[in-house]
GROMACS .gro file of C-alpha atoms in nm:
model
  407
    1MET     CA    1   4.293  19.766  -8.021
    2ARG     CA    2   4.357  19.392  -8.007
    3ALA     CA    3   4.558  19.232  -7.727
    4GLU     CA    4   4.863  19.163  -7.943
    5THR     CA    5   4.883  19.517  -8.076
    6THR     CA    6   4.854  19.640  -7.718
    7TYR     CA    7   5.143  19.407  -7.633
    8LEU     CA    8   5.354  19.572  -7.904
    9THR     CA    9   5.293  19.924  -7.777
   10ASP     CA   10   5.357  19.813  -7.417
   11LEU     CA   11   5.677  19.643  -7.530
   12ALA     CA   12   5.783  19.959  -7.711
   13ALA     CA   13   5.737  20.155  -7.388
   14VAL     CA   14   5.992  19.924  -7.219
   15LEU     CA   15   6.249  19.914  -7.499
   16TRP     CA   16   6.215  20.277  -7.603
   17PRO     CA   17   6.111  20.515  -7.322
   18CYS     CA   18   6.016  20.764  -7.591
   19GLY     CA   19   5.746  20.513  -7.692
   20GLY     CA   20   5.622  20.361  -8.013
   21LEU     CA   21   5.308  20.378  -8.224
   22LEU     CA   22   5.158  20.127  -8.464
   23GLY     CA   23   5.081  20.235  -8.815
   24GLN     CA   24   5.099  20.133  -9.179
   25GLY     CA   25   5.363  20.157  -9.447
   26ASP     CA   26   5.193  20.441  -9.629
   27GLY     CA   27   5.257  20.668  -9.333
   28SER     CA   28   4.909  20.669  -9.178
   29VAL     CA   29   4.902  20.579  -8.810
   30LEU     CA   30   4.640  20.464  -8.566
   31ARG     CA   31   4.708  20.768  -8.348
   32MET     CA   32   4.903  21.088  -8.385
   33ALA     CA   33   5.262  20.997  -8.477
   34PRO     CA   34   5.560  21.150  -8.297
   35ARG     CA   35   5.675  21.476  -8.447
   36ASP     CA   36   6.031  21.341  -8.488
   37ARG     CA   37   6.022  20.973  -8.573
   38GLY     CA   38   6.311  20.747  -8.495
   39ASN     CA   39   6.340  20.397  -8.633
   40GLN     CA   40   6.072  20.195  -8.807
   41TYR     CA   41   6.027  19.826  -8.728
   42LEU     CA   42   5.825  19.559  -8.906
   43PRO     CA   43   5.614  19.322  -8.691
   44VAL     CA   44   5.626  18.983  -8.870
   45PRO     CA   45   5.392  18.843  -8.987
   46ASN     CA   46   5.178  19.139  -8.869
   47ALA     CA   47   5.087  19.352  -8.568
   48ASN     CA   48   4.803  19.120  -8.468
   49ASN     CA   49   5.030  18.814  -8.459
   50PRO     CA   50   5.386  18.936  -8.398
   51ARG     CA   51   5.659  18.677  -8.367
   52VAL     CA   52   5.960  18.885  -8.467
   53ILE     CA   53   6.015  19.260  -8.498
   54LEU     CA   54   6.269  19.362  -8.761
   55PRO     CA   55   6.424  19.696  -8.863
   56ALA     CA   56   6.255  19.827  -9.176
   57GLY     CA   57   6.561  20.011  -9.301
   58ASN     CA   58   6.835  19.749  -9.270
   59ARG     CA   59   6.810  19.452  -9.507
   60SER     CA   60   7.109  19.260  -9.373
   61VAL     CA   61   6.998  19.285  -9.010
   62ALA     CA   62   6.637  19.193  -9.093
   63THR     CA   63   6.747  18.895  -9.304
   64ARG     CA   64   6.975  18.773  -9.029
   65GLY     CA   65   6.697  18.814  -8.775
   66ILE     CA   66   6.461  18.597  -8.979
   67THR     CA   67   6.711  18.314  -9.014
   68SER     CA   68   6.838  18.334  -8.655
   69PHE     CA   69   6.495  18.317  -8.494
   70ALA     CA   70   6.354  18.052  -8.726
   71GLN     CA   71   6.260  17.717  -8.569
   72GLY     CA   72   6.332  17.533  -8.892
   73HIS     CA   73   6.275  17.177  -8.780
   74SER     CA   74   6.018  17.086  -9.047
   75LEU     CA   75   6.022  17.126  -9.425
   76LYS     CA   76   5.730  17.372  -9.405
   77GLU     CA   77   5.913  17.587  -9.151
   78ARG     CA   78   6.234  17.585  -9.352
   79LEU     CA   79   6.055  17.685  -9.672
   80ARG     CA   80   5.877  17.970  -9.493
   81THR     CA   81   6.208  18.093  -9.354
   82LEU     CA   82   6.366  18.074  -9.700
   83VAL     CA   83   6.083  18.280  -9.855
   84LEU     CA   84   6.091  18.545  -9.581
   85ALA     CA   85   6.470  18.571  -9.588
   86GLY     CA   86   6.459  18.617  -9.965
   87ALA     CA   87   6.194  18.887  -9.933
   88PHE     CA   88   6.406  19.082  -9.686
   89ALA     CA   89   6.732  19.029  -9.872
   90THR     CA   90   6.584  19.169 -10.195
   91GLY     CA   91   6.410  19.459 -10.023
   92VAL     CA   92   6.061  19.335 -10.115
   93ALA     CA   93   5.947  19.263  -9.758
   94PRO     CA   94   5.875  19.626  -9.654
   95LEU     CA   95   5.648  19.655  -9.957
   96LEU     CA   96   5.455  19.339  -9.865
   97LEU     CA   97   5.434  19.384  -9.489
   98ARG     CA   98   5.180  19.653  -9.414
   99ASP     CA   99   5.221  19.712  -9.039
  100ARG     CA  100   5.487  19.933  -8.882
  101LEU     CA  101   5.605  20.006  -8.531
  102TYR     CA  102   5.721  20.367  -8.530
  103VAL     CA  103   5.970  20.437  -8.252
  104GLY     CA  104   6.010  20.794  -8.135
  105ALA     CA  105   6.346  20.964  -8.153
  106GLY     CA  106   6.560  20.953  -7.841
  107PRO     CA  107   6.775  20.708  -7.645
  108GLY     CA  108   6.648  20.351  -7.667
  109ILE     CA  109   6.761  20.000  -7.590
  110GLU     CA  110   7.000  20.006  -7.889
  111HIS     CA  111   7.190  20.297  -7.734
  112ALA     CA  112   7.215  20.123  -7.397
  113LEU     CA  113   7.345  19.800  -7.551
  114THR     CA  114   7.592  19.987  -7.772
  115ALA     CA  115   7.731  20.157  -7.462
  116ALA     CA  116   7.736  19.836  -7.258
  117LEU     CA  117   7.930  19.637  -7.520
  118ASP     CA  118   8.125  19.936  -7.652
  119ARG     CA  119   8.041  19.870  -8.018
  120GLU     CA  120   7.782  19.986  -8.268
  121LEU     CA  121   7.482  19.755  -8.273
  122ALA     CA  122   7.153  19.697  -8.453
  123ILE     CA  123   6.877  19.473  -8.316
  124ALA     CA  124   6.615  19.226  -8.429
  125ILE     CA  125   6.356  19.116  -8.172
  126HIS     CA  126   6.190  18.781  -8.108
  127VAL     CA  127   5.871  18.789  -7.900
  128GLY     CA  128   5.731  18.440  -7.959
  129PRO     CA  129   5.375  18.319  -7.895
  130PRO     CA  130   5.160  18.465  -7.614
  131ARG     CA  131   5.263  18.309  -7.283
  132ALA     CA  132   5.287  18.433  -6.925
  133ASN     CA  133   5.666  18.419  -6.941
  134ARG     CA  134   5.697  18.582  -7.285
  135LYS     CA  135   5.971  18.840  -7.296
  136PRO     CA  136   6.163  19.001  -7.582
  137VAL     CA  137   6.484  18.832  -7.692
  138LEU     CA  138   6.702  19.075  -7.883
  139LEU     CA  139   6.946  18.954  -8.145
  140LEU     CA  140   7.244  19.190  -8.137
  141LEU     CA  141   7.412  19.246  -8.471
  142THR     CA  142   7.674  19.469  -8.625
  143PRO     CA  143   7.527  19.708  -8.883
  144GLY     CA  144   7.657  19.465  -9.146
  145GLY     CA  145   7.456  19.177  -9.001
  146ARG     CA  146   7.720  18.983  -8.802
  147THR     CA  147   7.590  18.828  -8.480
  148VAL     CA  148   7.732  18.964  -8.156
  149GLY     CA  149   7.503  18.805  -7.898
  150TYR     CA  150   7.154  18.798  -7.749
  151ALA     CA  151   6.992  19.023  -7.490
  152LYS     CA  152   6.691  18.957  -7.269
  153VAL     CA  153   6.488  19.234  -7.109
  154ALA     CA  154   6.217  19.180  -6.849
  155ILE     CA  155   5.876  19.337  -6.899
  156ASN     CA  156   5.697  19.237  -6.575
  157GLU     CA  157   5.753  19.069  -6.237
  158LEU     CA  158   5.760  18.711  -6.369
  159THR     CA  159   5.999  18.783  -6.655
  160GLY     CA  160   6.211  18.991  -6.417
  161ARG     CA  161   6.254  18.687  -6.192
  162LEU     CA  162   6.348  18.475  -6.494
  163VAL     CA  163   6.605  18.721  -6.631
  164ARG     CA  164   6.770  18.752  -6.290
  165ALA     CA  165   6.765  18.373  -6.249
  166GLU     CA  166   6.930  18.321  -6.587
  167THR     CA  167   7.200  18.573  -6.499
  168ARG     CA  168   7.278  18.377  -6.182
  169ALA     CA  169   7.268  18.048  -6.375
  170LEU     CA  170   7.514  18.165  -6.640
  171ARG     CA  171   7.755  18.280  -6.371
  172HIS     CA  172   7.726  17.942  -6.200
  173LEU     CA  173   7.773  17.749  -6.523
  174ALA     CA  174   8.083  17.949  -6.613
  175GLU     CA  175   8.249  17.799  -6.306
  176ARG     CA  176   8.137  17.442  -6.382
  177PRO     CA  177   8.208  17.360  -6.748
  178MET     CA  178   8.060  17.036  -6.880
  179ARG     CA  179   8.257  16.794  -7.093
  180ASP     CA  180   8.025  16.776  -7.395
  181VAL     CA  181   7.781  17.066  -7.336
  182THR     CA  182   7.848  17.428  -7.433
  183VAL     CA  183   7.653  17.712  -7.270
  184PRO     CA  184   7.658  18.086  -7.353
  185ARG     CA  185   7.896  18.319  -7.172
  186LEU     CA  186   7.743  18.609  -6.985
  187LEU     CA  187   7.862  18.929  -7.155
  188TYR     CA  188   7.675  19.191  -6.952
  189ASP     CA  189   7.410  19.228  -6.686
  190GLY     CA  190   7.242  19.540  -6.561
  191GLU     CA  191   6.911  19.724  -6.593
  192TRP     CA  192   6.723  19.904  -6.864
  193ASN     CA  193   6.424  20.129  -6.799
  194GLY     CA  194   6.395  19.984  -6.447
  195GLN     CA  195   6.394  19.621  -6.568
  196PRO     CA  196   6.666  19.352  -6.547
  197LEU     CA  197   6.878  19.314  -6.861
  198LEU     CA  198   7.130  19.048  -6.957
  199VAL     CA  199   7.346  18.995  -7.264
  200GLN     CA  200   7.493  18.656  -7.353
  201GLU     CA  201   7.711  18.537  -7.635
  202ALA     CA  202   7.563  18.364  -7.942
  203LEU     CA  203   7.634  17.992  -7.962
  204PRO     CA  204   7.770  17.846  -8.290
  205VAL     CA  205   7.437  17.697  -8.390
  206GLY     CA  206   7.345  17.673  -8.757
  207ASP     CA  207   7.332  17.438  -9.051
  208GLN     CA  208   7.589  17.205  -8.893
  209THR     CA  209   7.372  17.140  -8.587
  210ASP     CA  210   7.036  16.973  -8.544
  211ARG     CA  211   6.804  16.832  -8.281
  212PRO     CA  212   6.980  16.577  -8.062
  213THR     CA  213   6.942  16.204  -8.112
  214ARG     CA  214   6.818  15.999  -7.818
  215ARG     CA  215   7.173  15.918  -7.709
  216GLN     CA  216   7.292  16.276  -7.751
  217LEU     CA  217   6.996  16.399  -7.545
  218LEU     CA  218   7.061  16.156  -7.262
  219ARG     CA  219   7.433  16.229  -7.265
  220CYS     CA  220   7.349  16.598  -7.226
  221VAL     CA  221   7.094  16.527  -6.952
  222THR     CA  222   7.337  16.318  -6.749
  223GLN     CA  223   7.601  16.592  -6.760
  224ILE     CA  224   7.350  16.855  -6.648
  225VAL     CA  225   7.238  16.630  -6.362
  226SER     CA  226   7.602  16.598  -6.258
  227LEU     CA  227   7.657  16.975  -6.228
  228VAL     CA  228   7.621  16.903  -5.857
  229PRO     CA  229   7.716  16.586  -5.669
  230ILE     CA  230   7.437  16.331  -5.720
  231ARG     CA  231   7.264  16.251  -5.392
  232GLU     CA  232   7.052  15.942  -5.328
  233ARG     CA  233   6.767  15.994  -5.083
  234ARG     CA  234   6.434  15.848  -4.989
  235LEU     CA  235   6.162  16.062  -5.139
  236SER     CA  236   6.004  16.134  -4.800
  237ALA     CA  237   6.338  16.258  -4.658
  238SER     CA  238   6.440  16.467  -4.958
  239PRO     CA  239   6.462  16.849  -4.950
  240TYR     CA  240   6.311  16.836  -5.299
  241ARG     CA  241   5.982  16.691  -5.177
  242ARG     CA  242   5.959  16.942  -4.893
  243SER     CA  243   6.023  17.224  -5.136
  244LEU     CA  244   5.763  17.096  -5.383
  245ASP     CA  245   5.510  17.058  -5.100
  246GLU     CA  246   5.572  17.421  -5.001
  247ARG     CA  247   5.529  17.541  -5.359
  248ILE     CA  248   5.197  17.361  -5.383
  249ALA     CA  249   5.083  17.516  -5.052
  250LYS     CA  250   5.160  17.864  -5.186
  251LEU     CA  251   4.900  17.812  -5.458
  252GLY     CA  252   4.638  17.876  -5.190
  253SER     CA  253   4.280  17.766  -5.249
  254ARG     CA  254   4.305  17.672  -5.615
  255PRO     CA  255   4.105  17.356  -5.694
  256GLU     CA  256   4.414  17.181  -5.831
  257VAL     CA  257   4.595  17.203  -5.497
  258ALA     CA  258   4.421  16.911  -5.326
  259PRO     CA  259   4.479  16.652  -5.602
  260LEU     CA  260   4.841  16.763  -5.650
  261ARG     CA  261   4.919  16.739  -5.280
  262ALA     CA  262   4.739  16.406  -5.249
  263ALA     CA  263   4.932  16.266  -5.545
  264LEU     CA  264   5.263  16.380  -5.399
  265HIS     CA  265   5.198  16.215  -5.063
  266ARG     CA  266   5.068  15.889  -5.212
  267LEU     CA  267   5.381  15.819  -5.414
  268PRO     CA  268   5.601  15.528  -5.296
  269ASP     CA  269   5.884  15.624  -5.065
  270VAL     CA  270   6.153  15.500  -5.301
  271LEU     CA  271   6.525  15.578  -5.313
  272LEU     CA  272   6.598  15.833  -5.588
  273PRO     CA  273   6.906  16.009  -5.728
  274PHE     CA  274   6.884  16.389  -5.712
  275GLY     CA  275   7.088  16.641  -5.909
  276ALA     CA  276   7.059  16.950  -6.130
  277TRP     CA  277   6.815  17.008  -6.413
  278HIS     CA  278   6.793  17.269  -6.686
  279GLY     CA  279   6.421  17.310  -6.626
  280ASP     CA  280   6.305  17.378  -6.982
  281LEU     CA  281   6.506  17.156  -7.215
  282THR     CA  282   6.313  17.152  -7.545
  283ARG     CA  283   6.387  17.158  -7.917
  284TRP     CA  284   6.389  17.538  -7.900
  285ASN     CA  285   6.692  17.566  -7.675
  286ILE     CA  286   6.920  17.276  -7.761
  287ALA     CA  287   7.111  17.188  -8.076
  288GLY     CA  288   7.401  16.958  -8.128
  289THR     CA  289   7.657  16.780  -8.334
  290ALA     CA  290   7.773  16.422  -8.294
  291ARG     CA  291   8.018  16.535  -8.025
  292ARG     CA  292   7.869  16.841  -7.854
  293ALA     CA  293   7.539  16.982  -7.736
  294PHE     CA  294   7.476  17.357  -7.736
  295VAL     CA  295   7.220  17.454  -7.472
  296TRP     CA  296   7.073  17.795  -7.391
  297ASP     CA  297   6.778  17.947  -7.195
  298TRP     CA  298   6.900  17.854  -6.847
  299GLU     CA  299   6.649  18.068  -6.660
  300ARG     CA  300   6.495  17.770  -6.478
  301LEU     CA  301   6.814  17.592  -6.377
  302ALA     CA  302   6.767  17.417  -6.042
  303MET     CA  303   7.018  17.221  -5.837
  304ASP     CA  304   6.790  16.970  -5.665
  305ALA     CA  305   6.549  16.756  -5.865
  306PRO     CA  306   6.507  16.385  -5.942
  307ALA     CA  307   6.744  16.270  -6.216
  308GLY     CA  308   6.560  16.237  -6.546
  309PHE     CA  309   6.337  16.544  -6.535
  310ASP     CA  310   6.509  16.708  -6.835
  311ALA     CA  311   6.470  16.393  -7.047
  312LEU     CA  312   6.100  16.376  -6.960
  313HIS     CA  313   6.046  16.746  -7.034
  314TYR     CA  314   6.214  16.727  -7.374
  315ASN     CA  315   6.024  16.412  -7.463
  316LEU     CA  316   5.686  16.548  -7.354
  317ASN     CA  317   5.727  16.861  -7.564
  318GLU     CA  318   5.822  16.649  -7.865
  319CYS     CA  319   5.526  16.414  -7.818
  320VAL     CA  320   5.263  16.690  -7.804
  321GLN     CA  321   5.367  16.870  -8.125
  322ALA     CA  322   5.082  16.698  -8.312
  323GLY     CA  323   4.828  16.725  -8.031
  324VAL     CA  324   4.822  16.724  -7.651
  325HIS     CA  325   4.605  16.423  -7.568
  326PRO     CA  326   4.754  16.171  -7.814
  327GLY     CA  327   5.097  16.313  -7.737
  328VAL     CA  328   5.062  16.261  -7.363
  329HIS     CA  329   4.948  15.903  -7.427
  330ARG     CA  330   5.267  15.841  -7.629
  331TRP     CA  331   5.478  16.011  -7.363
  332LEU     CA  332   5.357  15.776  -7.092
  333ASP     CA  333   5.534  15.498  -7.282
  334SER     CA  334   5.826  15.681  -7.444
  335GLY     CA  335   5.916  15.868  -7.127
  336SER     CA  336   5.928  15.543  -6.937
  337ARG     CA  337   6.162  15.393  -7.197
  338LEU     CA  338   6.393  15.696  -7.177
  339LEU     CA  339   6.429  15.664  -6.800
  340ARG     CA  340   6.508  15.293  -6.833
  341ASP     CA  341   6.802  15.363  -7.064
  342PRO     CA  342   7.141  15.239  -6.937
  343LEU     CA  343   7.272  15.598  -6.931
  344MET     CA  344   7.007  15.686  -6.673
  345ALA     CA  345   7.087  15.372  -6.475
  346GLU     CA  346   7.444  15.501  -6.443
  347LEU     CA  347   7.303  15.794  -6.245
  348GLY     CA  348   7.139  15.552  -6.002
  349LEU     CA  349   6.785  15.560  -6.145
  350ARG     CA  350   6.629  15.218  -6.085
  351PRO     CA  351   6.358  15.063  -6.304
  352HIS     CA  352   6.107  15.031  -6.019
  353THR     CA  353   6.122  15.411  -5.958
  354VAL     CA  354   6.051  15.524  -6.316
  355SER     CA  355   5.678  15.596  -6.275
  356THR     CA  356   5.744  15.773  -5.945
  357VAL     CA  357   5.987  16.009  -6.121
  358MET     CA  358   5.738  16.068  -6.404
  359ALA     CA  359   5.463  16.149  -6.154
  360LEU     CA  360   5.692  16.388  -5.964
  361TYR     CA  361   5.775  16.562  -6.291
  362LEU     CA  362   5.406  16.617  -6.370
  363ILE     CA  363   5.338  16.750  -6.019
  364ASP     CA  364   5.633  16.987  -6.052
  365LEU     CA  365   5.524  17.100  -6.400
  366ALA     CA  366   5.165  17.160  -6.288
  367THR     CA  367   5.285  17.364  -5.990
  368ARG     CA  368   5.502  17.578  -6.219
  369TYR     CA  369   5.221  17.639  -6.467
  370LEU     CA  370   4.980  17.737  -6.190
  371HIS     CA  371   5.228  17.973  -6.023
  372ASP     CA  372   5.308  18.136  -6.359
  373ARG     CA  373   4.938  18.148  -6.461
  374GLN     CA  374   5.028  17.989  -6.793
  375ALA     CA  375   4.673  17.871  -6.863
  376GLU     CA  376   4.555  18.232  -6.872
  377SER     CA  377   4.781  18.298  -7.171
  378GLY     CA  378   4.661  17.995  -7.366
  379GLY     CA  379   4.961  17.765  -7.346
  380HIS     CA  380   4.874  17.431  -7.507
  381LEU     CA  381   5.019  17.231  -7.217
  382ALA     CA  382   4.905  17.465  -6.942
  383ALA     CA  383   4.548  17.333  -6.896
  384VAL     CA  384   4.643  17.123  -6.594
  385ASP     CA  385   4.301  16.973  -6.524
  386ASP     CA  386   4.249  16.881  -6.891
  387TRP     CA  387   4.536  16.633  -6.935
  388LEU     CA  388   4.789  16.649  -6.655
  389LEU     CA  389   4.577  16.542  -6.359
  390PRO     CA  390   4.430  16.241  -6.545
  391ALA     CA  391   4.779  16.134  -6.658
  392LEU     CA  392   4.905  16.178  -6.301
  393GLU     CA  393   4.633  15.952  -6.166
  394GLY     CA  394   4.742  15.669  -6.395
  395LEU     CA  395   5.108  15.720  -6.305
  396GLN     CA  396   5.031  15.692  -5.934
  397GLU     CA  397   4.890  15.345  -5.994
  398ARG     CA  398   5.191  15.247  -6.204
  399ALA     CA  399   5.431  15.379  -5.943
  400ALA     CA  400   5.266  15.179  -5.664
  401HIS     CA  401   5.271  14.864  -5.877
  402GLU     CA  402   5.639  14.907  -5.965
  403ALA     CA  403   5.741  14.965  -5.604
  404VAL     CA  404   5.551  14.659  -5.478
  405HIS     CA  405   5.704  14.432  -5.744
  406ALA     CA  406   6.057  14.573  -5.719
  407GLY     CA  407   6.341  14.320  -5.733
   0.00000   0.00000   0.00000
């Protein structure tokens, strides 16, 4: 059985303790099917490449799941979403999609969520591409297809840490509302099948929202930074650098440790503003209007990082959509321009510290990827020695030059 189909059966064991088996729409299964079958789900596009898992017997919920989980930022993506939604709405999709996930009868995640929120619910599941931190995101819907919220369930130690961290972050954010940024409310937290579980409200994101403009992005970034009082410190005296140094040390004897530590200690000892950062601000977890930003996926929220990290992270992920190496080359220029924007200057970020902040961001990102073993799951940015270390070397030179010629 291929790795992705194994992932589906392992996932089924978490969401439905009674288990699940893969099979085909004509009723044949890869192994003996349960004597009393429960629900049937459709892995889309198929069991070997699942991105969403939709109920086979509920058109409205499946259609809503397709549109809610779509990343429709390009014309091709929007057309694909339109075709799939039409296929589910008309009832054609179950005839075209061959694979099934058969879930055995008995209490499952749907029953637990129904009890937790005290209302009848149906679910559609987003699993996304293979990554170390991949976990199911469940869209919670009424049987008629109206969105109630989203649930996240851990499936291993790493995702357990992330679900617990997001629960803490949402509680913290509820006490510190931002002027122009809306975050989801935490509706429920607990456990399911021995794993952390959280439920959060659905944000009003849809046709009236889109990716943020440059100014909208920076306005959002500055408000996130200001979730805590901004502190100016010399890099060498900052708790952030000590913490990053400790995280690098915990990587042990990996070959990337020496160049990362050397890069960190060679950076100029400049004065930097430190504040909060979202930690994973990308096109997949922010949308906005002219007046507001809607931001979700707060599992990596941190309260002590150089101002500007979120802007660099968003920009890097945008730049590499068409390819990592040319994208990183563009980012070295566009990221620098973002940090030199007047909105960033209002936070205390000085022009002669820009390359130092960019280098710190890459060191931090590399350390995260290595701790999470992202490269082992094939993440396109996770091959640290392929692009990140060479880019870091060039940034060190730029940082030294900027610091020497400051003022």
